[in-house]
Amino acid sequence: MKIVLAYSGGLDTSVLLSWIKEKYDAEMIAFCADIGQEEELHGLEKKAIKTGASKIYIDNLQEEFAKDFIYPMIRAGAIYEGQYFLGTSIARPLIAKRMVEIAKKEKADAIAHGA
């Protein structure tokens, strides 16, 4: 079994990566969408491999995120409680889209996330 996991390198997705690999004897492919979180990406590849991923994709999706998601969100006035932009939730469709593309490319059996 081969699984593509949305991977941030945090506690939840690191534990999930190891657990799925062990529980299901699965090959784990990690994926992280670079949507501008610079500092969080440092050391991510090494950590994913050490945690059990066979490989990791770290894809720069900043331009697509800004053009196709952030600008339309601002134009639509999608602000929570009048002051918070929905940056995290608005990124989910883009992340899911790229995960499906990677899963097809890798001929993966499933995709997973820790959200």
mmCIF file of N, CA and C in Angstrom:
data_model
loop_
_atom_site.group_PDB
_atom_site.id
_atom_site.type_symbol
_atom_site.label_atom_id
_atom_site.label_comp_id
_atom_site.label_asym_id
_atom_site.label_seq_id
_atom_site.Cartn_x
_atom_site.Cartn_y
_atom_site.Cartn_z
ATOM 1 N N MET A 1 0.846 -1.176 0.000
ATOM 2 C CA MET A 1 0.000 0.000 0.000
ATOM 3 C C MET A 1 0.891 1.239 0.000
ATOM 4 N N LYS A 2 0.479 2.235 -0.747
ATOM 5 C CA LYS A 2 1.214 3.497 -0.842
ATOM 6 C C LYS A 2 0.253 4.632 -0.509
ATOM 7 N N ILE A 3 0.677 5.514 0.406
ATOM 8 C CA ILE A 3 -0.184 6.597 0.882
ATOM 9 C C ILE A 3 0.564 7.927 0.811
ATOM 10 N N VAL A 4 -0.115 8.948 0.307
ATOM 11 C CA VAL A 4 0.411 10.315 0.310
ATOM 12 C C VAL A 4 -0.198 11.029 1.515
ATOM 13 N N LEU A 5 0.656 11.575 2.365
ATOM 14 C CA LEU A 5 0.216 12.241 3.588
ATOM 15 C C LEU A 5 0.520 13.728 3.527
ATOM 16 N N ALA A 6 -0.479 14.562 3.808
ATOM 17 C CA ALA A 6 -0.251 16.000 3.980
ATOM 18 C C ALA A 6 0.567 16.147 5.258
ATOM 19 N N TYR A 7 1.780 16.627 5.116
ATOM 20 C CA TYR A 7 2.757 16.591 6.204
ATOM 21 C C TYR A 7 3.271 17.988 6.520
ATOM 22 N N SER A 8 3.146 18.374 7.793
ATOM 23 C CA SER A 8 3.646 19.686 8.209
ATOM 24 C C SER A 8 4.959 19.585 8.970
ATOM 25 N N GLY A 9 5.261 18.394 9.458
ATOM 26 C CA GLY A 9 6.441 18.217 10.292
ATOM 27 C C GLY A 9 6.147 18.411 11.764
ATOM 28 N N GLY A 10 4.907 18.773 12.076
ATOM 29 C CA GLY A 10 4.502 18.927 13.468
ATOM 30 C C GLY A 10 4.264 17.576 14.129
ATOM 31 N N LEU A 11 3.908 17.618 15.385
ATOM 32 C CA LEU A 11 3.707 16.397 16.164
ATOM 33 C C LEU A 11 2.644 15.485 15.553
ATOM 34 N N ASP A 12 1.491 16.045 15.222
ATOM 35 C CA ASP A 12 0.382 15.222 14.724
ATOM 36 C C ASP A 12 0.739 14.468 13.451
ATOM 37 N N THR A 13 1.244 15.173 12.444
ATOM 38 C CA THR A 13 1.513 14.494 11.174
ATOM 39 C C THR A 13 2.753 13.607 11.251
ATOM 40 N N SER A 14 3.687 13.916 12.132
ATOM 41 C CA SER A 14 4.857 13.049 12.308
ATOM 42 C C SER A 14 4.452 11.725 12.947
ATOM 43 N N VAL A 15 3.625 11.794 13.981
ATOM 44 C CA VAL A 15 3.122 10.572 14.621
ATOM 45 C C VAL A 15 2.249 9.798 13.644
ATOM 46 N N LEU A 16 1.395 10.500 12.922
ATOM 47 C CA LEU A 16 0.509 9.853 11.957
ATOM 48 C C LEU A 16 1.303 9.130 10.876
ATOM 49 N N LEU A 17 2.344 9.750 10.368
ATOM 50 C CA LEU A 17 3.181 9.133 9.342
ATOM 51 C C LEU A 17 3.754 7.806 9.852
ATOM 52 N N SER A 18 4.359 7.832 11.031
ATOM 53 C CA SER A 18 4.948 6.619 11.604
ATOM 54 C C SER A 18 3.892 5.563 11.897
ATOM 55 N N TRP A 19 2.765 5.991 12.451
ATOM 56 C CA TRP A 19 1.710 5.056 12.836
ATOM 57 C C TRP A 19 1.114 4.350 11.615
ATOM 58 N N ILE A 20 0.778 5.104 10.576
ATOM 59 C CA ILE A 20 0.205 4.491 9.366
ATOM 60 C C ILE A 20 1.212 3.535 8.737
ATOM 61 N N LYS A 21 2.456 3.959 8.680
ATOM 62 C CA LYS A 21 3.495 3.103 8.087
ATOM 63 C C LYS A 21 3.573 1.768 8.823
ATOM 64 N N GLU A 22 3.590 1.829 10.141
ATOM 65 C CA GLU A 22 3.704 0.614 10.947
ATOM 66 C C GLU A 22 2.414 -0.209 10.935
ATOM 67 N N LYS A 23 1.295 0.432 11.160
ATOM 68 C CA LYS A 23 0.001 -0.264 11.273
ATOM 69 C C LYS A 23 -0.399 -0.953 9.973
ATOM 70 N N TYR A 24 -0.178 -0.300 8.848
ATOM 71 C CA TYR A 24 -0.637 -0.820 7.558
ATOM 72 C C TYR A 24 0.503 -1.277 6.643
ATOM 73 N N ASP A 25 1.722 -1.273 7.166
ATOM 74 C CA ASP A 25 2.897 -1.645 6.376
ATOM 75 C C ASP A 25 2.885 -0.890 5.043
ATOM 76 N N ALA A 26 2.641 0.409 5.140
ATOM 77 C CA ALA A 26 2.460 1.250 3.950
ATOM 78 C C ALA A 26 3.725 2.030 3.625
ATOM 79 N N GLU A 27 3.929 2.244 2.338
ATOM 80 C CA GLU A 27 4.949 3.195 1.911
ATOM 81 C C GLU A 27 4.338 4.580 2.057
ATOM 82 N N MET A 28 5.017 5.449 2.773
ATOM 83 C CA MET A 28 4.493 6.783 3.037
ATOM 84 C C MET A 28 5.248 7.822 2.218
ATOM 85 N N ILE A 29 4.488 8.635 1.500
ATOM 86 C CA ILE A 29 5.036 9.754 0.746
ATOM 87 C C ILE A 29 4.483 11.022 1.388
ATOM 88 N N ALA A 30 5.370 11.860 1.886
ATOM 89 C CA ALA A 30 4.951 13.092 2.549
ATOM 90 C C ALA A 30 4.808 14.208 1.516
ATOM 91 N N PHE A 31 3.873 15.106 1.791
ATOM 92 C CA PHE A 31 3.674 16.278 0.936
ATOM 93 C C PHE A 31 3.458 17.501 1.810
ATOM 94 N N CYS A 32 4.189 18.561 1.508
ATOM 95 C CA CYS A 32 3.992 19.837 2.182
ATOM 96 C C CYS A 32 3.827 20.922 1.129
ATOM 97 N N ALA A 33 2.765 21.675 1.245
ATOM 98 C CA ALA A 33 2.521 22.801 0.345
ATOM 99 C C ALA A 33 3.198 24.036 0.925
ATOM 100 N N ASP A 34 4.111 24.604 0.172
ATOM 101 C CA ASP A 34 4.755 25.856 0.569
ATOM 102 C C ASP A 34 3.845 26.993 0.121
ATOM 103 N N ILE A 35 3.111 27.540 1.091
ATOM 104 C CA ILE A 35 2.230 28.667 0.786
ATOM 105 C C ILE A 35 2.734 29.942 1.469
ATOM 106 N N GLY A 36 4.012 29.903 1.866
ATOM 107 C CA GLY A 36 4.631 31.088 2.446
ATOM 108 C C GLY A 36 5.131 30.923 3.869
ATOM 109 N N GLN A 37 5.087 29.741 4.414
ATOM 110 C CA GLN A 37 5.483 29.499 5.808
ATOM 111 C C GLN A 37 6.973 29.163 5.913
ATOM 112 N N GLU A 38 7.820 30.045 5.439
ATOM 113 C CA GLU A 38 9.266 29.839 5.302
ATOM 114 C C GLU A 38 9.931 29.058 6.426
ATOM 115 N N GLU A 39 9.867 29.557 7.639
ATOM 116 C CA GLU A 39 10.602 28.964 8.756
ATOM 117 C C GLU A 39 10.176 27.532 9.038
ATOM 118 N N GLU A 40 8.926 27.215 8.838
ATOM 119 C CA GLU A 40 8.426 25.872 9.121
ATOM 120 C C GLU A 40 8.954 24.835 8.138
ATOM 121 N N LEU A 41 9.521 25.260 7.020
ATOM 122 C CA LEU A 41 10.014 24.327 6.007
ATOM 123 C C LEU A 41 11.457 23.898 6.248
ATOM 124 N N HIS A 42 12.183 24.624 7.090
ATOM 125 C CA HIS A 42 13.585 24.298 7.349
ATOM 126 C C HIS A 42 13.691 22.934 8.031
ATOM 127 N N GLY A 43 14.454 22.032 7.428
ATOM 128 C CA GLY A 43 14.662 20.703 7.995
ATOM 129 C C GLY A 43 13.528 19.725 7.775
ATOM 130 N N LEU A 44 12.513 20.142 7.034
ATOM 131 C CA LEU A 44 11.328 19.303 6.858
ATOM 132 C C LEU A 44 11.632 18.013 6.101
ATOM 133 N N GLU A 45 12.442 18.103 5.060
ATOM 134 C CA GLU A 45 12.761 16.911 4.271
ATOM 135 C C GLU A 45 13.465 15.863 5.136
ATOM 136 N N LYS A 46 14.453 16.301 5.876
ATOM 137 C CA LYS A 46 15.205 15.388 6.748
ATOM 138 C C LYS A 46 14.285 14.746 7.788
ATOM 139 N N LYS A 47 13.413 15.541 8.377
ATOM 140 C CA LYS A 47 12.503 15.032 9.406
ATOM 141 C C LYS A 47 11.532 14.011 8.822
ATOM 142 N N ALA A 48 10.988 14.289 7.645
ATOM 143 C CA ALA A 48 10.032 13.368 7.021
ATOM 144 C C ALA A 48 10.682 12.020 6.738
ATOM 145 N N ILE A 49 11.881 12.048 6.193
ATOM 146 C CA ILE A 49 12.592 10.805 5.879
ATOM 147 C C ILE A 49 12.921 10.053 7.169
ATOM 148 N N LYS A 50 13.389 10.770 8.177
ATOM 149 C CA LYS A 50 13.722 10.153 9.468
ATOM 150 C C LYS A 50 12.483 9.548 10.129
ATOM 151 N N THR A 51 11.348 10.167 9.923
ATOM 152 C CA THR A 51 10.099 9.702 10.518
ATOM 153 C C THR A 51 9.523 8.498 9.771
ATOM 154 N N GLY A 52 10.005 8.255 8.540
ATOM 155 C CA GLY A 52 9.564 7.064 7.825
ATOM 156 C C GLY A 52 9.058 7.266 6.415
ATOM 157 N N ALA A 53 9.074 8.491 5.922
ATOM 158 C CA ALA A 53 8.626 8.725 4.543
ATOM 159 C C ALA A 53 9.668 8.199 3.560
ATOM 160 N N SER A 54 9.194 7.626 2.464
ATOM 161 C CA SER A 54 10.121 7.169 1.423
ATOM 162 C C SER A 54 10.607 8.350 0.590
ATOM 163 N N LYS A 55 9.783 9.394 0.538
ATOM 164 C CA LYS A 55 10.152 10.633 -0.151
ATOM 165 C C LYS A 55 9.219 11.731 0.323
ATOM 166 N N ILE A 56 9.590 12.962 -0.005
ATOM 167 C CA ILE A 56 8.735 14.099 0.343
ATOM 168 C C ILE A 56 8.708 15.078 -0.821
ATOM 169 N N TYR A 57 7.533 15.585 -1.075
ATOM 170 C CA TYR A 57 7.346 16.672 -2.032
ATOM 171 C C TYR A 57 7.128 17.936 -1.212
ATOM 172 N N ILE A 58 7.905 18.970 -1.500
ATOM 173 C CA ILE A 58 7.668 20.292 -0.920
ATOM 174 C C ILE A 58 7.477 21.215 -2.109
ATOM 175 N N ASP A 59 6.234 21.523 -2.405
ATOM 176 C CA ASP A 59 5.901 22.267 -3.616
ATOM 177 C C ASP A 59 5.565 23.716 -3.303
ATOM 178 N N ASN A 60 6.197 24.621 -4.026
ATOM 179 C CA ASN A 60 5.941 26.045 -3.870
ATOM 180 C C ASN A 60 4.637 26.384 -4.594
ATOM 181 N N LEU A 61 3.596 26.599 -3.809
ATOM 182 C CA LEU A 61 2.277 26.923 -4.357
ATOM 183 C C LEU A 61 1.878 28.365 -4.041
ATOM 184 N N GLN A 62 2.854 29.190 -3.680
ATOM 185 C CA GLN A 62 2.565 30.554 -3.244
ATOM 186 C C GLN A 62 1.846 31.388 -4.300
ATOM 187 N N GLU A 63 2.322 31.333 -5.528
ATOM 188 C CA GLU A 63 1.718 32.154 -6.580
ATOM 189 C C GLU A 63 0.276 31.729 -6.856
ATOM 190 N N GLU A 64 0.064 30.431 -6.997
ATOM 191 C CA GLU A 64 -1.293 29.933 -7.245
ATOM 192 C C GLU A 64 -2.205 30.237 -6.057
ATOM 193 N N PHE A 65 -1.679 30.102 -4.845
ATOM 194 C CA PHE A 65 -2.454 30.382 -3.640
ATOM 195 C C PHE A 65 -2.888 31.848 -3.614
ATOM 196 N N ALA A 66 -1.957 32.749 -3.884
ATOM 197 C CA ALA A 66 -2.279 34.181 -3.872
ATOM 198 C C ALA A 66 -3.277 34.535 -4.967
ATOM 199 N N LYS A 67 -2.980 34.089 -6.190
ATOM 200 C CA LYS A 67 -3.796 34.473 -7.351
ATOM 201 C C LYS A 67 -5.193 33.853 -7.328
ATOM 202 N N ASP A 68 -5.262 32.568 -7.043
ATOM 203 C CA ASP A 68 -6.537 31.857 -7.176
ATOM 204 C C ASP A 68 -7.333 31.737 -5.884
ATOM 205 N N PHE A 69 -6.711 32.051 -4.736
ATOM 206 C CA PHE A 69 -7.412 31.869 -3.468
ATOM 207 C C PHE A 69 -7.424 33.129 -2.607
ATOM 208 N N ILE A 70 -6.257 33.731 -2.360
ATOM 209 C CA ILE A 70 -6.192 34.898 -1.476
ATOM 210 C C ILE A 70 -6.924 36.102 -2.069
ATOM 211 N N TYR A 71 -6.591 36.461 -3.316
ATOM 212 C CA TYR A 71 -7.243 37.622 -3.925
ATOM 213 C C TYR A 71 -8.759 37.454 -4.003
ATOM 214 N N PRO A 72 -9.264 36.317 -4.474
ATOM 215 C CA PRO A 72 -10.723 36.145 -4.487
ATOM 216 C C PRO A 72 -11.336 36.192 -3.081
ATOM 217 N N MET A 73 -10.626 35.667 -2.082
ATOM 218 C CA MET A 73 -11.126 35.692 -0.709
ATOM 219 C C MET A 73 -11.264 37.134 -0.219
ATOM 220 N N ILE A 74 -10.264 37.942 -0.499
ATOM 221 C CA ILE A 74 -10.306 39.345 -0.073
ATOM 222 C C ILE A 74 -11.420 40.088 -0.807
ATOM 223 N N ARG A 75 -11.519 39.862 -2.123
ATOM 224 C CA ARG A 75 -12.585 40.514 -2.901
ATOM 225 C C ARG A 75 -13.969 40.118 -2.402
ATOM 226 N N ALA A 76 -14.095 38.878 -1.936
ATOM 227 C CA ALA A 76 -15.393 38.399 -1.456
ATOM 228 C C ALA A 76 -15.682 38.845 -0.026
ATOM 229 N N GLY A 77 -14.682 39.422 0.634
ATOM 230 C CA GLY A 77 -14.879 39.859 2.015
ATOM 231 C C GLY A 77 -14.968 38.698 2.987
ATOM 232 N N ALA A 78 -14.274 37.603 2.693
ATOM 233 C CA ALA A 78 -14.318 36.404 3.542
ATOM 234 C C ALA A 78 -13.412 36.595 4.757
ATOM 235 N N ILE A 79 -13.917 37.352 5.706
ATOM 236 C CA ILE A 79 -13.164 37.657 6.917
ATOM 237 C C ILE A 79 -14.004 37.214 8.110
ATOM 238 N N TYR A 80 -13.423 36.382 8.947
ATOM 239 C CA TYR A 80 -14.110 35.844 10.119
ATOM 240 C C TYR A 80 -14.146 36.880 11.231
ATOM 241 N N GLU A 81 -15.313 37.085 11.793
ATOM 242 C CA GLU A 81 -15.534 38.046 12.875
ATOM 243 C C GLU A 81 -15.011 39.442 12.539
ATOM 244 N N GLY A 82 -15.028 39.766 11.247
ATOM 245 C CA GLY A 82 -14.647 41.091 10.812
ATOM 246 C C GLY A 82 -13.171 41.434 10.902
ATOM 247 N N GLN A 83 -12.325 40.468 11.307
ATOM 248 C CA GLN A 83 -10.902 40.799 11.439
ATOM 249 C C GLN A 83 -9.924 39.699 11.065
ATOM 250 N N TYR A 84 -10.374 38.459 10.915
ATOM 251 C CA TYR A 84 -9.441 37.364 10.643
ATOM 252 C C TYR A 84 -9.611 36.834 9.227
ATOM 253 N N PHE A 85 -8.526 36.855 8.470
ATOM 254 C CA PHE A 85 -8.558 36.217 7.158
ATOM 255 C C PHE A 85 -8.532 34.706 7.357
ATOM 256 N N LEU A 86 -9.124 33.996 6.441
ATOM 257 C CA LEU A 86 -9.251 32.549 6.562
ATOM 258 C C LEU A 86 -8.103 31.832 5.847
ATOM 259 N N GLY A 87 -6.872 32.240 6.113
ATOM 260 C CA GLY A 87 -5.699 31.721 5.413
ATOM 261 C C GLY A 87 -5.537 30.224 5.482
ATOM 262 N N THR A 88 -5.672 29.646 6.663
ATOM 263 C CA THR A 88 -5.473 28.204 6.812
ATOM 264 C C THR A 88 -6.554 27.424 6.095
ATOM 265 N N SER A 89 -7.795 27.756 6.336
ATOM 266 C CA SER A 89 -8.883 26.992 5.716
ATOM 267 C C SER A 89 -8.971 27.231 4.215
ATOM 268 N N ILE A 90 -8.638 28.421 3.762
ATOM 269 C CA ILE A 90 -8.733 28.712 2.329
ATOM 270 C C ILE A 90 -7.660 27.958 1.540
ATOM 271 N N ALA A 91 -6.600 27.524 2.199
ATOM 272 C CA ALA A 91 -5.530 26.765 1.526
ATOM 273 C C ALA A 91 -5.893 25.299 1.323
ATOM 274 N N ARG A 92 -6.862 24.785 2.052
ATOM 275 C CA ARG A 92 -7.183 23.351 2.007
ATOM 276 C C ARG A 92 -7.521 22.833 0.603
ATOM 277 N N PRO A 93 -8.357 23.512 -0.174
ATOM 278 C CA PRO A 93 -8.659 22.980 -1.514
ATOM 279 C C PRO A 93 -7.423 22.889 -2.412
ATOM 280 N N LEU A 94 -6.543 23.860 -2.333
ATOM 281 C CA LEU A 94 -5.319 23.832 -3.134
ATOM 282 C C LEU A 94 -4.418 22.677 -2.701
ATOM 283 N N ILE A 95 -4.286 22.474 -1.404
ATOM 284 C CA ILE A 95 -3.479 21.370 -0.881
ATOM 285 C C ILE A 95 -4.064 20.037 -1.333
ATOM 286 N N ALA A 96 -5.379 19.887 -1.220
ATOM 287 C CA ALA A 96 -6.033 18.638 -1.635
ATOM 288 C C ALA A 96 -5.842 18.381 -3.125
ATOM 289 N N LYS A 97 -5.966 19.422 -3.926
ATOM 290 C CA LYS A 97 -5.780 19.283 -5.376
ATOM 291 C C LYS A 97 -4.386 18.762 -5.700
ATOM 292 N N ARG A 98 -3.374 19.353 -5.075
ATOM 293 C CA ARG A 98 -1.999 18.921 -5.343
ATOM 294 C C ARG A 98 -1.748 17.511 -4.816
ATOM 295 N N MET A 99 -2.353 17.167 -3.683
ATOM 296 C CA MET A 99 -2.195 15.806 -3.149
ATOM 297 C C MET A 99 -2.750 14.767 -4.115
ATOM 298 N N VAL A 100 -3.881 15.063 -4.721
ATOM 299 C CA VAL A 100 -4.473 14.138 -5.696
ATOM 300 C C VAL A 100 -3.540 13.987 -6.897
ATOM 301 N N GLU A 101 -2.965 15.092 -7.356
ATOM 302 C CA GLU A 101 -2.018 15.026 -8.481
ATOM 303 C C GLU A 101 -0.813 14.145 -8.134
ATOM 304 N N ILE A 102 -0.285 14.311 -6.935
ATOM 305 C CA ILE A 102 0.862 13.505 -6.501
ATOM 306 C C ILE A 102 0.457 12.043 -6.359
ATOM 307 N N ALA A 103 -0.713 11.799 -5.788
ATOM 308 C CA ALA A 103 -1.189 10.421 -5.618
ATOM 309 C C ALA A 103 -1.317 9.717 -6.967
ATOM 310 N N LYS A 104 -1.825 10.420 -7.956
ATOM 311 C CA LYS A 104 -1.932 9.836 -9.301
ATOM 312 C C LYS A 104 -0.546 9.559 -9.874
ATOM 313 N N LYS A 105 0.354 10.513 -9.751
ATOM 314 C CA LYS A 105 1.714 10.364 -10.271
ATOM 315 C C LYS A 105 2.428 9.187 -9.614
ATOM 316 N N GLU A 106 2.251 9.044 -8.311
ATOM 317 C CA GLU A 106 2.922 7.996 -7.539
ATOM 318 C C GLU A 106 2.155 6.671 -7.536
ATOM 319 N N LYS A 107 0.971 6.676 -8.164
ATOM 320 C CA LYS A 107 0.095 5.500 -8.156
ATOM 321 C C LYS A 107 -0.211 5.060 -6.718
ATOM 322 N N ALA A 108 -0.528 6.040 -5.892
ATOM 323 C CA ALA A 108 -0.838 5.790 -4.483
ATOM 324 C C ALA A 108 -2.240 5.210 -4.345
ATOM 325 N N ASP A 109 -2.425 4.473 -3.268
ATOM 326 C CA ASP A 109 -3.719 3.860 -2.980
ATOM 327 C C ASP A 109 -4.638 4.789 -2.201
ATOM 328 N N ALA A 110 -4.048 5.754 -1.493
ATOM 329 C CA ALA A 110 -4.856 6.630 -0.645
ATOM 330 C C ALA A 110 -4.091 7.916 -0.359
ATOM 331 N N ILE A 111 -4.846 8.900 0.121
ATOM 332 C CA ILE A 111 -4.244 10.116 0.657
ATOM 333 C C ILE A 111 -4.746 10.271 2.089
ATOM 334 N N ALA A 112 -3.950 10.944 2.913
ATOM 335 C CA ALA A 112 -4.314 11.121 4.321
ATOM 336 C C ALA A 112 -3.868 12.502 4.781
ATOM 337 N N HIS A 113 -4.482 12.959 5.871
ATOM 338 C CA HIS A 113 -4.101 14.244 6.464
ATOM 339 C C HIS A 113 -4.318 14.181 7.964
ATOM 340 N N GLY A 114 -3.748 15.108 8.655
ATOM 341 C CA GLY A 114 -3.863 15.125 10.105
ATOM 342 C C GLY A 114 -4.803 16.184 10.639
ATOM 343 N N ALA A 115 -5.533 16.854 9.758
ATOM 344 C CA ALA A 115 -6.440 17.929 10.196
ATOM 345 C C ALA A 115 -7.690 17.379 10.847
#
